[in-house]
PDB file of C-alpha atoms in Angstrom:
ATOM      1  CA  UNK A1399     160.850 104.704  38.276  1.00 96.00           C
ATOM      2  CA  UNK A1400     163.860 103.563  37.032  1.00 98.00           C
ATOM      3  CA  UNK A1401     166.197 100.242  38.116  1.00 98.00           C
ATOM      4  CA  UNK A1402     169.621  99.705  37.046  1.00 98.00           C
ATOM      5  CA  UNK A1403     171.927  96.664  37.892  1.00 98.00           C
ATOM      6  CA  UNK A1404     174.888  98.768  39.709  1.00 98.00           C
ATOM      7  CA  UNK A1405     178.600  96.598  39.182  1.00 96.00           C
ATOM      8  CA  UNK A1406     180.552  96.315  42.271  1.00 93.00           C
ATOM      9  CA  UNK A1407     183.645  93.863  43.314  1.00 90.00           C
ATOM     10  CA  UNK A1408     180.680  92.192  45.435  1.00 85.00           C
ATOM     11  CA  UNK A1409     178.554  91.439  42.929  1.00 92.00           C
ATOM     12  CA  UNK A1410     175.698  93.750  41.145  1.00 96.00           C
ATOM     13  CA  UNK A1411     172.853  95.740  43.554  1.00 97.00           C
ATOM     14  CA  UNK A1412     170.125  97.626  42.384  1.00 98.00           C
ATOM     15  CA  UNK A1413     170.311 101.522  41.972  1.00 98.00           C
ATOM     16  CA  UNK A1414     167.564 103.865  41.541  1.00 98.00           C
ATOM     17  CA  UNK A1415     168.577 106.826  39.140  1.00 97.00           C
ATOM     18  CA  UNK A1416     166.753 110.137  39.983  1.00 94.00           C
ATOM     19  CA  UNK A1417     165.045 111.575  37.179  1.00 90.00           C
ATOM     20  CA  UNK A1418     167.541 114.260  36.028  1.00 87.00           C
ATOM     21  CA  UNK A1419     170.286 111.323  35.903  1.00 85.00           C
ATOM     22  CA  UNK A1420     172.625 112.750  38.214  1.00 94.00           C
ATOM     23  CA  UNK A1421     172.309 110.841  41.023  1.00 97.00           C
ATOM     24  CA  UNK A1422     171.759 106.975  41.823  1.00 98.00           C
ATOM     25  CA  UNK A1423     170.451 105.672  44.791  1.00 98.00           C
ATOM     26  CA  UNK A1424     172.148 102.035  45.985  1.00 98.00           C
ATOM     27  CA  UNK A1425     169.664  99.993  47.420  1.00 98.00           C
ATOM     28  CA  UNK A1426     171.058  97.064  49.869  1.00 95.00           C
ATOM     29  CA  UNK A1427     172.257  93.868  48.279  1.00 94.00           C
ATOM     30  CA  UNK A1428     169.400  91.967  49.824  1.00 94.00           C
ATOM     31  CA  UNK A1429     166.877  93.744  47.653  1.00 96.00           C
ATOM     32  CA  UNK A1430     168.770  91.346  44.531  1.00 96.00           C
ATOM     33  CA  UNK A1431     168.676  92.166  41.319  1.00 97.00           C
ATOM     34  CA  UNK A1432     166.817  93.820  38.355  1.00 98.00           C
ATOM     35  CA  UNK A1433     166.717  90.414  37.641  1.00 98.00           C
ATOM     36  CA  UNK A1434     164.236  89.725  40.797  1.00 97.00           C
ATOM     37  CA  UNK A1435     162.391  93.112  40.484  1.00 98.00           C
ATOM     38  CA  UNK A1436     161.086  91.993  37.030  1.00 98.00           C
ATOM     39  CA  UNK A1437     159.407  88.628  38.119  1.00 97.00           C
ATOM     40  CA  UNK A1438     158.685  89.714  41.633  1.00 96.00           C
ATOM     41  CA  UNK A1439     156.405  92.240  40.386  1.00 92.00           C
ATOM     42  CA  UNK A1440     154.125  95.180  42.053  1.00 92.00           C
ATOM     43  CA  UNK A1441     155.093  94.156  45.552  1.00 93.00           C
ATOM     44  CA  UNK A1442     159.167  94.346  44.642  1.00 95.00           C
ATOM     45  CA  UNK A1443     158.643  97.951  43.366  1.00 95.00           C
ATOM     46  CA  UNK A1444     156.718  98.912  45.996  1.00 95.00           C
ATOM     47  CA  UNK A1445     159.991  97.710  48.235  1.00 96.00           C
ATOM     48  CA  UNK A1446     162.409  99.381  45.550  1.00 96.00           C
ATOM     49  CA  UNK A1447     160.784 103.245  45.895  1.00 95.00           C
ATOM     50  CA  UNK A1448     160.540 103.054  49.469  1.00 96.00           C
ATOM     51  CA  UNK A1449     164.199 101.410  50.215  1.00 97.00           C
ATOM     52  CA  UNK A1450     165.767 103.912  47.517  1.00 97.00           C
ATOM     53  CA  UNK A1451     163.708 106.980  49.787  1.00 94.00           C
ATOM     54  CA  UNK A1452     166.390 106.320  52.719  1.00 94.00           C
ATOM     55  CA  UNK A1453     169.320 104.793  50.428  1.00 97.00           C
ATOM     56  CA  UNK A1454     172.571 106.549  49.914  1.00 97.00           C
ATOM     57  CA  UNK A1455     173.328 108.549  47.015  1.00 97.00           C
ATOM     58  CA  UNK A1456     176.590 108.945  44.873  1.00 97.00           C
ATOM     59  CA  UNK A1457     177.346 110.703  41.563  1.00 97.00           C
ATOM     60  CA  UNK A1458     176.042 108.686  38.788  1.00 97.00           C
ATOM     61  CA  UNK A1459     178.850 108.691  36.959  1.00 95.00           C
ATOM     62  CA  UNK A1460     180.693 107.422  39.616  1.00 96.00           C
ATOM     63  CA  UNK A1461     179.423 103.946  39.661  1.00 97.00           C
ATOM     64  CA  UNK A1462     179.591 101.422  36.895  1.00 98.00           C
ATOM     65  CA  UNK A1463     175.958 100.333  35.327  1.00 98.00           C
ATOM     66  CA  UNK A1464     175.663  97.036  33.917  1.00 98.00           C
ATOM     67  CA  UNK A1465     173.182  95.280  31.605  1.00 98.00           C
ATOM     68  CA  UNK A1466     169.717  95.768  33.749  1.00 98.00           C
ATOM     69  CA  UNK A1467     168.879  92.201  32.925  1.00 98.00           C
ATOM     70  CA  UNK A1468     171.661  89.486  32.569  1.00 95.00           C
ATOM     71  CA  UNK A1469     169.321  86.175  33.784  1.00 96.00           C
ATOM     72  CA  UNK A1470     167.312  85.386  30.652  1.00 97.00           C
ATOM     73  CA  UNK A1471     164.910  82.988  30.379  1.00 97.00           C
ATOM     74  CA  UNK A1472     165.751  82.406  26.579  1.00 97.00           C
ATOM     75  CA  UNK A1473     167.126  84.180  23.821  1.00 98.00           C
ATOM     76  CA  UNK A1474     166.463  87.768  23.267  1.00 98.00           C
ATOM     77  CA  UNK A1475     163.316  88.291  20.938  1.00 98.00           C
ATOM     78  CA  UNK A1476     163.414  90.721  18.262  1.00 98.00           C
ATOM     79  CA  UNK A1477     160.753  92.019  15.545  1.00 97.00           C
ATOM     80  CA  UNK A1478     162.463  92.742  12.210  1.00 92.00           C
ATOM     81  CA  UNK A1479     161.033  95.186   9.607  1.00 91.00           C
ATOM     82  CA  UNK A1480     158.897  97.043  11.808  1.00 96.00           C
ATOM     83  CA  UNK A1481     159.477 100.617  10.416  1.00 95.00           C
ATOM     84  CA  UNK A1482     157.940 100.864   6.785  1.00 90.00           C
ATOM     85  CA  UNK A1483     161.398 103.730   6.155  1.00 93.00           C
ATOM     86  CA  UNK A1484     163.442 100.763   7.158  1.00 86.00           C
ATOM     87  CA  UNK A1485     161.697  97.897   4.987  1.00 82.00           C
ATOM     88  CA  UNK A1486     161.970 100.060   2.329  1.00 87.00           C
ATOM     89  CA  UNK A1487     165.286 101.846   2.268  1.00 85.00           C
ATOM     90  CA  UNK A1488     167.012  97.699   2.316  1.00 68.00           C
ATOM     91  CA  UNK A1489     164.986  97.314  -0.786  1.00 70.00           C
ATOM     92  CA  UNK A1490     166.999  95.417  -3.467  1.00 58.00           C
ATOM     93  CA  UNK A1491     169.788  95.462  -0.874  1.00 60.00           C
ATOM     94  CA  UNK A1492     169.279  92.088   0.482  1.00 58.00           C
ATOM     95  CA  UNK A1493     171.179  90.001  -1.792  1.00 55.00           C
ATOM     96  CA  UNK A1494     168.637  88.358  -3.813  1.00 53.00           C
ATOM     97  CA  UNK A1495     166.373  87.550  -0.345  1.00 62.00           C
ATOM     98  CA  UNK A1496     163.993  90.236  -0.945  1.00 68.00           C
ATOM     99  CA  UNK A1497     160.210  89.676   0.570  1.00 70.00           C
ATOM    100  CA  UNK A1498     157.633  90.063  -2.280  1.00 72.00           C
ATOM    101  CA  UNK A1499     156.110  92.467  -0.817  1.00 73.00           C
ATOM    102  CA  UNK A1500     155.545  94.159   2.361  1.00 85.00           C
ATOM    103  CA  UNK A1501     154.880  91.986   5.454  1.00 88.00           C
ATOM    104  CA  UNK A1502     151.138  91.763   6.668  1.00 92.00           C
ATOM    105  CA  UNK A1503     152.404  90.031   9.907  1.00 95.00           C
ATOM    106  CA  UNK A1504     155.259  91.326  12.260  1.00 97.00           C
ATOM    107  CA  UNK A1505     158.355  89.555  11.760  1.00 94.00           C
ATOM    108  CA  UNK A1506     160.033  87.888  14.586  1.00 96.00           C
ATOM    109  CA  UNK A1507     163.509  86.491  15.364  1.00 95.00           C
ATOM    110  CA  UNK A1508     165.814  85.947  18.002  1.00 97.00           C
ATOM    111  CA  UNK A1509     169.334  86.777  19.853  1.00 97.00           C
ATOM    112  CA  UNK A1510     171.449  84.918  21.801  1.00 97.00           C
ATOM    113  CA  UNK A1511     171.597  85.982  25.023  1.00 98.00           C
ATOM    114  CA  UNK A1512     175.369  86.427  25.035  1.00 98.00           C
ATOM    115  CA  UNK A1513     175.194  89.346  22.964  1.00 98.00           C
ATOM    116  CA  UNK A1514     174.105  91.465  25.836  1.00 98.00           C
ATOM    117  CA  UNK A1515     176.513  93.802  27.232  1.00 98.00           C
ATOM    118  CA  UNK A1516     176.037  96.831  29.548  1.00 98.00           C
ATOM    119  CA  UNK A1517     175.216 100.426  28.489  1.00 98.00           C
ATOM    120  CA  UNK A1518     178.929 101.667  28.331  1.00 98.00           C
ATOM    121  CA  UNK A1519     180.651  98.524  27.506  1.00 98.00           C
ATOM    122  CA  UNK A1520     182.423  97.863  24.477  1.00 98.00           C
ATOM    123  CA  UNK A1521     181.372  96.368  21.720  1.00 98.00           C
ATOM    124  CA  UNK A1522     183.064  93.786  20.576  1.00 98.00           C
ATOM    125  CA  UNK A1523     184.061  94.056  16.851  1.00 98.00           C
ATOM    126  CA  UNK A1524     186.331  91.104  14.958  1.00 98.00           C
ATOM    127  CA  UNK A1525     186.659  91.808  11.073  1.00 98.00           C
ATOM    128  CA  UNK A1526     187.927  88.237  10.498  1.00 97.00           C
ATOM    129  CA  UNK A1527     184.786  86.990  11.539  1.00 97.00           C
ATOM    130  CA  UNK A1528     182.969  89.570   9.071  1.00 97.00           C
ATOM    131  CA  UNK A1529     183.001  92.888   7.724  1.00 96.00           C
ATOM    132  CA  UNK A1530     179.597  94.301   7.684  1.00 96.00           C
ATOM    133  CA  UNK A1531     179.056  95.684  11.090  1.00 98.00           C
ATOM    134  CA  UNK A1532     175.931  97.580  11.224  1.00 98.00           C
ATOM    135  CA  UNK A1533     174.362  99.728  13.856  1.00 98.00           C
ATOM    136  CA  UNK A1534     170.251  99.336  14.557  1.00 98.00           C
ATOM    137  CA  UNK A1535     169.187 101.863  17.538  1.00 98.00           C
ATOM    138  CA  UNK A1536     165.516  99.976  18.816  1.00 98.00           C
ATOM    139  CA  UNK A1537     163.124 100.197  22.057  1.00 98.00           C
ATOM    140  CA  UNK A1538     163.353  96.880  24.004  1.00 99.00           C
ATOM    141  CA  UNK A1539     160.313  95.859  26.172  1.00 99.00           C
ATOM    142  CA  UNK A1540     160.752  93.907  29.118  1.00 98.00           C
ATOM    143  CA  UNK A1541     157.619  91.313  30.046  1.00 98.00           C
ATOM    144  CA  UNK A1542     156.893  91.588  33.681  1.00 98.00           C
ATOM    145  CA  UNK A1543     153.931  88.991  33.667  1.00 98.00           C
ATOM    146  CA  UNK A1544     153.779  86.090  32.060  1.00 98.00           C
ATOM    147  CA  UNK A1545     150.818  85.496  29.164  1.00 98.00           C
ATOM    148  CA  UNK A1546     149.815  82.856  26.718  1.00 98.00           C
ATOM    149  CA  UNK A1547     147.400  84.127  23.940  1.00 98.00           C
ATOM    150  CA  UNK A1548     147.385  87.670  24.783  1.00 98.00           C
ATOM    151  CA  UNK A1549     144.918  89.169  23.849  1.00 98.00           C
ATOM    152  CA  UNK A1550     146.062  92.898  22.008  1.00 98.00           C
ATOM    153  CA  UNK A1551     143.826  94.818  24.419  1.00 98.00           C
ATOM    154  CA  UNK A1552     145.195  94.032  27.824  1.00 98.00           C
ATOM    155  CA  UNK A1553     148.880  93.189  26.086  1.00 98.00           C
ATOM    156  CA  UNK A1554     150.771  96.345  27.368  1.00 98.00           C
ATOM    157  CA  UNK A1555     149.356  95.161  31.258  1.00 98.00           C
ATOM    158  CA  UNK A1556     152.261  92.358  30.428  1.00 98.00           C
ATOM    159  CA  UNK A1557     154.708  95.188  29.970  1.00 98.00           C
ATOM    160  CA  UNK A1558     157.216  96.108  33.086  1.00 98.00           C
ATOM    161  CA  UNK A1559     159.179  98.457  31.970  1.00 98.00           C
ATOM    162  CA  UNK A1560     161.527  99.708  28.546  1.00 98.00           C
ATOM    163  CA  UNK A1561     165.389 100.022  27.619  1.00 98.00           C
ATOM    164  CA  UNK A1562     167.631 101.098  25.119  1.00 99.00           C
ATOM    165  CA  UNK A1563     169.036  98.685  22.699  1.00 99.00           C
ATOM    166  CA  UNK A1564     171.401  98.622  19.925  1.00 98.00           C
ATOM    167  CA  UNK A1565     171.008  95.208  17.566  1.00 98.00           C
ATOM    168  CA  UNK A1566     174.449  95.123  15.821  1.00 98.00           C
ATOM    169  CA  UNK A1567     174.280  93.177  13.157  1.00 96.00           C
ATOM    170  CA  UNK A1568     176.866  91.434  10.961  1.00 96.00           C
ATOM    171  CA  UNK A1569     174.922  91.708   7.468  1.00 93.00           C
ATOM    172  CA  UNK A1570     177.562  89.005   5.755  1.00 92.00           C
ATOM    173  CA  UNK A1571     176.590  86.545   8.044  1.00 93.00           C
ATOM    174  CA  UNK A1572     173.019  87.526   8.093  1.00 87.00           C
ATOM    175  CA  UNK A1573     172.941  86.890   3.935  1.00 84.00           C
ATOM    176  CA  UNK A1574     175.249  83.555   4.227  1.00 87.00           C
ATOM    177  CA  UNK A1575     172.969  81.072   5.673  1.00 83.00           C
ATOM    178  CA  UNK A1576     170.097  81.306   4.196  1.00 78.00           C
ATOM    179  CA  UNK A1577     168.872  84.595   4.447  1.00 75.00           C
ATOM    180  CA  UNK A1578     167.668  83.537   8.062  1.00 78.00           C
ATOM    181  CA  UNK A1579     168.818  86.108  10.862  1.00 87.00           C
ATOM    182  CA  UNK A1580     169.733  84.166  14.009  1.00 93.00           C
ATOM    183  CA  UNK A1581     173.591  83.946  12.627  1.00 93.00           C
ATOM    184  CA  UNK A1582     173.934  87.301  12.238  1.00 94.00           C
ATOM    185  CA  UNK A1583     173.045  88.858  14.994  1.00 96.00           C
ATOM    186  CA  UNK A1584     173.870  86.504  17.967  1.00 97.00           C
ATOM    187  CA  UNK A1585     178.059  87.380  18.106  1.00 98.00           C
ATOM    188  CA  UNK A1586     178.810  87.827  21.311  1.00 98.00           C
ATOM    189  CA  UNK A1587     179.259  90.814  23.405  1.00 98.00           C
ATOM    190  CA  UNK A1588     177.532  92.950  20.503  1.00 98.00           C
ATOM    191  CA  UNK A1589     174.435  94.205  21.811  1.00 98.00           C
ATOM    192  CA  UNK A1590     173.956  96.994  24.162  1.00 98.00           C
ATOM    193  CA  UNK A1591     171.554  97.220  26.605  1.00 98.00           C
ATOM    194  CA  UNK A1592     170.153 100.107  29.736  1.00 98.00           C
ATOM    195  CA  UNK A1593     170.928 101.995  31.002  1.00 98.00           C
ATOM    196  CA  UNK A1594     168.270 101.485  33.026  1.00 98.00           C
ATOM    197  CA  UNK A1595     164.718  99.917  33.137  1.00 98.00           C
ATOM    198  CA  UNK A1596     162.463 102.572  33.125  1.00 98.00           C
ATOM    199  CA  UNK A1597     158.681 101.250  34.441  1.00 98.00           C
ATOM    200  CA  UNK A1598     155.729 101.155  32.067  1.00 98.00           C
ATOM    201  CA  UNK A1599     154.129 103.570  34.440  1.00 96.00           C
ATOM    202  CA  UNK A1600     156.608 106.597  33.822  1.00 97.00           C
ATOM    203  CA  UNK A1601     156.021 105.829  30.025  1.00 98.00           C
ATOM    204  CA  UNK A1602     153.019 108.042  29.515  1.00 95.00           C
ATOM    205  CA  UNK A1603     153.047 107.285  25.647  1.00 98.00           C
ATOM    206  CA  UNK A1604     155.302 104.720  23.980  1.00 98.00           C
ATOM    207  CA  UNK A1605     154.261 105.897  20.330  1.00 98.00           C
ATOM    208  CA  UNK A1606     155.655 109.589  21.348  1.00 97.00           C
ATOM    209  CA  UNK A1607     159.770 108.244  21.957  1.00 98.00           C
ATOM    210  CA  UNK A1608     162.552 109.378  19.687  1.00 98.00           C
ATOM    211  CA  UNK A1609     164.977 107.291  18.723  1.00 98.00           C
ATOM    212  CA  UNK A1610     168.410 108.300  17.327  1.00 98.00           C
ATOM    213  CA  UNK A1611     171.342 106.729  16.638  1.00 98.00           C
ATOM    214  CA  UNK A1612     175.044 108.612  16.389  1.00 98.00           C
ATOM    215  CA  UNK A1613     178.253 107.615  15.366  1.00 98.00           C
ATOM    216  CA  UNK A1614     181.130 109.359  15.269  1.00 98.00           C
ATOM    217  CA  UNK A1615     179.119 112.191  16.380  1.00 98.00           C
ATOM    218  CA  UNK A1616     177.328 111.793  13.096  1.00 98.00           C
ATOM    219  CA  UNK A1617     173.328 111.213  13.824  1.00 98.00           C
ATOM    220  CA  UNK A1618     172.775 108.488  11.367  1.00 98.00           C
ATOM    221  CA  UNK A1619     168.911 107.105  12.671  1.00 98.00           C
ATOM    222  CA  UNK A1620     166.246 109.686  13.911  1.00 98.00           C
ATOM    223  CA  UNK A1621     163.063 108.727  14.012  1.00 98.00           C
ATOM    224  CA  UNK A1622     159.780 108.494  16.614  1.00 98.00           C
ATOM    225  CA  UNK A1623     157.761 105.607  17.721  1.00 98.00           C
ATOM    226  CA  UNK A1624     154.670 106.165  16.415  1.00 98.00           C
ATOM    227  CA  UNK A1625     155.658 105.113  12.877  1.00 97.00           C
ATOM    228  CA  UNK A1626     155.955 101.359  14.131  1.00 98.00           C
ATOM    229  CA  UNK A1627     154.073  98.926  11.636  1.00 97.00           C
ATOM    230  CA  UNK A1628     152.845  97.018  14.510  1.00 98.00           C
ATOM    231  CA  UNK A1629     152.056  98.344  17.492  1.00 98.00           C
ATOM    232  CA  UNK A1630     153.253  96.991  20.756  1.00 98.00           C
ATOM    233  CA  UNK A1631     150.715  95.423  21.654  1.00 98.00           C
ATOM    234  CA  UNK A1632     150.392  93.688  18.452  1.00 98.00           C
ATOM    235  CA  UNK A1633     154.066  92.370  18.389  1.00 98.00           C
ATOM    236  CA  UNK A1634     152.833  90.987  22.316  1.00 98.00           C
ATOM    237  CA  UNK A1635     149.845  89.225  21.398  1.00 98.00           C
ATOM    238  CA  UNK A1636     151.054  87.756  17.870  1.00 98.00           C
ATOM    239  CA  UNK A1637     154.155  86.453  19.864  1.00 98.00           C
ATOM    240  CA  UNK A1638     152.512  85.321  22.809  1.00 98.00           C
ATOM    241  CA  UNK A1639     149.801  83.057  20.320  1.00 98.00           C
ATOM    242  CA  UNK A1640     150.250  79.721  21.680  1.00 98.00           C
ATOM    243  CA  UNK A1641     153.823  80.251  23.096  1.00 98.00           C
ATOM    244  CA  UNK A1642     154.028  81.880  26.941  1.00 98.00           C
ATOM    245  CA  UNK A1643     155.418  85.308  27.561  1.00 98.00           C
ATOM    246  CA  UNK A1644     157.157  85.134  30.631  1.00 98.00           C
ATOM    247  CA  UNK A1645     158.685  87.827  33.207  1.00 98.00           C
ATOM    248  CA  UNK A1646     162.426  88.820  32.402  1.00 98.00           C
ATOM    249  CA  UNK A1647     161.927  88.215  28.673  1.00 98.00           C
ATOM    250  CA  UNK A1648     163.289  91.025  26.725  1.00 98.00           C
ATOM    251  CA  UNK A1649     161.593  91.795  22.829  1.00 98.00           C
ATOM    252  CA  UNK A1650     163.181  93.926  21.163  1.00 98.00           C
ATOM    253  CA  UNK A1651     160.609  96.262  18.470  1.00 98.00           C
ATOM    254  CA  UNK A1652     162.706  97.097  15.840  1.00 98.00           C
ATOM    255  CA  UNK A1653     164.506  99.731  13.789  1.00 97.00           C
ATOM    256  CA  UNK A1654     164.077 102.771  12.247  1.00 97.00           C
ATOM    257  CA  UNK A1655     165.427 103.844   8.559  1.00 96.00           C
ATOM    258  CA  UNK A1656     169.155 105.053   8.735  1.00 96.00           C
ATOM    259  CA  UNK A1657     170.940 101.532   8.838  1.00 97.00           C
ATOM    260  CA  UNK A1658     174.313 101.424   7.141  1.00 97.00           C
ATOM    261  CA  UNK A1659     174.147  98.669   4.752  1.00 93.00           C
ATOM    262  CA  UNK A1660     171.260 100.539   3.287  1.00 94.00           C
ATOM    263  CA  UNK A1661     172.834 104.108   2.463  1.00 95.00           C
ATOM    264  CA  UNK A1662     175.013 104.973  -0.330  1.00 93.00           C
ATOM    265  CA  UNK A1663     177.792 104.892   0.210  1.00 96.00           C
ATOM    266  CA  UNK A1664     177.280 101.901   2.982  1.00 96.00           C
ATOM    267  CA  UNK A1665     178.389 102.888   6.463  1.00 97.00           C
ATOM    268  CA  UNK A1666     179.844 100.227   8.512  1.00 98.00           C
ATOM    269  CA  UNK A1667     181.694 100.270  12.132  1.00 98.00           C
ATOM    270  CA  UNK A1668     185.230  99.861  12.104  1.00 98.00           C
ATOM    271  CA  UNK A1669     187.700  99.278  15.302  1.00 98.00           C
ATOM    272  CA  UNK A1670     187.765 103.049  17.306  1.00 98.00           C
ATOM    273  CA  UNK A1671     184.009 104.037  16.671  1.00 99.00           C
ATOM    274  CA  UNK A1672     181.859 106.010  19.048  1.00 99.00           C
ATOM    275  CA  UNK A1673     178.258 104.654  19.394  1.00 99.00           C
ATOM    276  CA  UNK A1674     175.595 106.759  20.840  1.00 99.00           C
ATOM    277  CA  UNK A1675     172.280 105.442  21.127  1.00 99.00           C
ATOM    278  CA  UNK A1676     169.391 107.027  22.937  1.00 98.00           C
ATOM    279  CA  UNK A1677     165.544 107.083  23.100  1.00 98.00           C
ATOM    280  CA  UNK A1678     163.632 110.307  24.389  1.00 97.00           C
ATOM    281  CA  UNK A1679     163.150 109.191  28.256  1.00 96.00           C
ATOM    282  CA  UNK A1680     164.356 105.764  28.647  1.00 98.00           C
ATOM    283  CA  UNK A1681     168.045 107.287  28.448  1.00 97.00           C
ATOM    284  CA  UNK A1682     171.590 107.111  26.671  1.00 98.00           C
ATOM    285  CA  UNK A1683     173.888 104.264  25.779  1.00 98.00           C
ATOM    286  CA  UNK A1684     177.233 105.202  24.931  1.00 98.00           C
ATOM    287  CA  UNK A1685     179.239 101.890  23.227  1.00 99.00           C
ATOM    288  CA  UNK A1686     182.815 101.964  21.746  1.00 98.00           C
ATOM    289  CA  UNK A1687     183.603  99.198  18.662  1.00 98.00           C
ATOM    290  CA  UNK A1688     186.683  97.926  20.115  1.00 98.00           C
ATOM    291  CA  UNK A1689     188.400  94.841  17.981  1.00 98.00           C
ATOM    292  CA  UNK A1690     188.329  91.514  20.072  1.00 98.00           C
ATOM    293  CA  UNK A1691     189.084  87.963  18.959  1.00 98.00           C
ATOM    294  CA  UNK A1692     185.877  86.019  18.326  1.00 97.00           C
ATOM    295  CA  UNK A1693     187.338  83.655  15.822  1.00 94.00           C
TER     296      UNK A1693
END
C-alpha cells in the first residue's frame, strides 16, 4: 500500500495512491495523518485499505502531496558512506578530512527536521549562505515499531514502510566546522521527501531498488540497492544498540556514487535547476532549486 499526506486549505488527510499512480483515494479527515498511521500500526492499515475501498477518487495530479511525515520525534537519521562507489569517488576530495581507510562500521549522522519539504516543493537554495549545493538521491526507511538493541535478524520487522529522499548538502559548510556533518546538511527547507510511504509489505526486495538521480534532465546517480555496505538491517540494529528506535523516525541509508563535489569538473545546483529523484517502486520526486533568503 501506499499513504501520502494530501494538502488541503483544511489541513492535510491521508490519500491512498493506486498502484499505476494515477489516481488517489482521499480518506476522511478523521482517519489523521501519515503521521498516526506510522505509530498506530497493523490495526491503522487495516482501517486505511478498507476506508480507501469506498473513498473518492480524483486525478493525482490534481491534488497537492506533502511531506508523508512532518511530526518527528527527533532529527532525521542518516548513514553516510554507505556505497563503497561513493566512499571512494570523494577520495582526496574532502579537504584534508579523509578517513584512513574504509569504514568497518556504518556511519551515522543526523538532519534537522526542518529540512523536510514535500515531494514537489522547492528547494530552497541561498548562495550567500554557501556555494556548494550538492544533490544525494537515497532510500529513507521509516520505523513503525519501536526497538532497543535490535537484534539484525528480526530488524526489518521494525520497518513500516520506504520513501524517496534527496540529502542536499552544502559541502562548504560540511568542511568548515570540523569536518562533522550536522552543519551541512540541516538548512532548511532542503530535503525532499515522498511522495508517498510505500509499506514494507509491497517491498518484495529492498536490495533489488534503483536509484537515480537527474538534473537538468541529465541522470547524474544510477545505481541499485544491493551494493549497500551495510545492509538494512545492519544500519537498524547498530543504531538501535542502546538507543530506542521509535515509530515515525525516518533513517535515511545513504548515497550512491555520482555526487557533484566528487566529479570533474564539480557539478553544483544553481538557482532554476530541475531535480528529479526516483527509486524503482517507491516513486518520483520532482524538486526545483529556487533562491530563498536563509541568511
Amino acid at each position: 500500500m501506499r499513504i501520502a499526506a494530501v494538502r488541503e486549505a483544511g489541513g492535510v488527510r491521508i490519500g491512498v495512491p493506486d498502484p499505476d499512480g494515477e489516481t488517489i483515494a482521499l480518506l476522511h479527515a478523521r482517519l489523521g495523518t501519515p503521521d498516526d498511521v506510522v505509530r498506530a500500526g497493523a490495526p491503522a492499515l487495516e482501517a486505511i485499505a478498507e476506508a480507501a475501498a469506498d473513498a473518492p477518487v480524483r486525478p493525482l495530479a490534481e491534488v497537492t502531496l506533502t511531506a508523508p511525515l512532518r511530526r518527528f520525534n527527533r532529527d532525521i537519521l542518516a548513514t553516510g558512506w554507505n556505497y563503497w562507489d561513493h566512499f571512494e569517488e570523494s577520495s582526496g576530495r574532502r579537504e584534508g578530512q579523509d578517513p584512513e581507510s574504509r569504514p568497518t562500521r556504518p556511519t551515522f549522522f543526523t538532519k534537522g527536521p526542518g529540512t523536510v519539504i514535500g515531494p514537489y516543493d522547492d528547494i530552497a537554495f541561498d548562495p550567500d549562505l554557501s556555494t556548494k549545493w550538492d544533490y544525494e538521491a537515497e532510500v529513507a526507511i521509516v520505523i513503525g515499531r519501536d526497538g532497543r538493541s535490535i537484534p539484525e535478524e528480526t530488524a526489518l520487522d521494525h520497518v513500516f514502510g520506504f520513501c524517496v529522499a534527496n540529502d542536499v548538502s552544502q559541502r562548504d559548510l560540511q568542511r568548515a566546522h570540523g569536518g562533522q556533518w550536522l552543519k551541512g546538511k540541516s538548512v532548511d527547507a532542503t530535503m525532499p521527501l515522498g511522495p508517498w510511504i510505500t509499506t514494507a509489505g509491497d517491498v518484495p526486495d529492498p536490495y533489488g531498488l534503483g536509484i537515480q538521480c537527474e538534473v537538468n534532465g541529465a541522470l547524474l546517480q544510477d545505481a541499485s540497492t544491493r551494493q549497500v555496505a551495510f545492509r538494512f538491517e545492519r544500519l537498524i540494529a547498530e543504531l538501535s544498540r542502546g538507543m530506542t528506535l521509535r515509530a515515525g523516525d525516518v533513517l535515511l541509508t545513504g548515497t550512491p556514487s555520482g555526487i557533484g563535489n566528487a566529479r570533474d569538473p564539480q557539478v553544483f545546483l544553481s538557482d532554476g535547476d530541475l531535480v528529479v529523484t526516483r527509486v524503482t517502486g517507491l516513486g518520483e520526486l520532482r524538486n526545483r532549486v529556487a533562491r530563498t533568503a536563509l541568511t
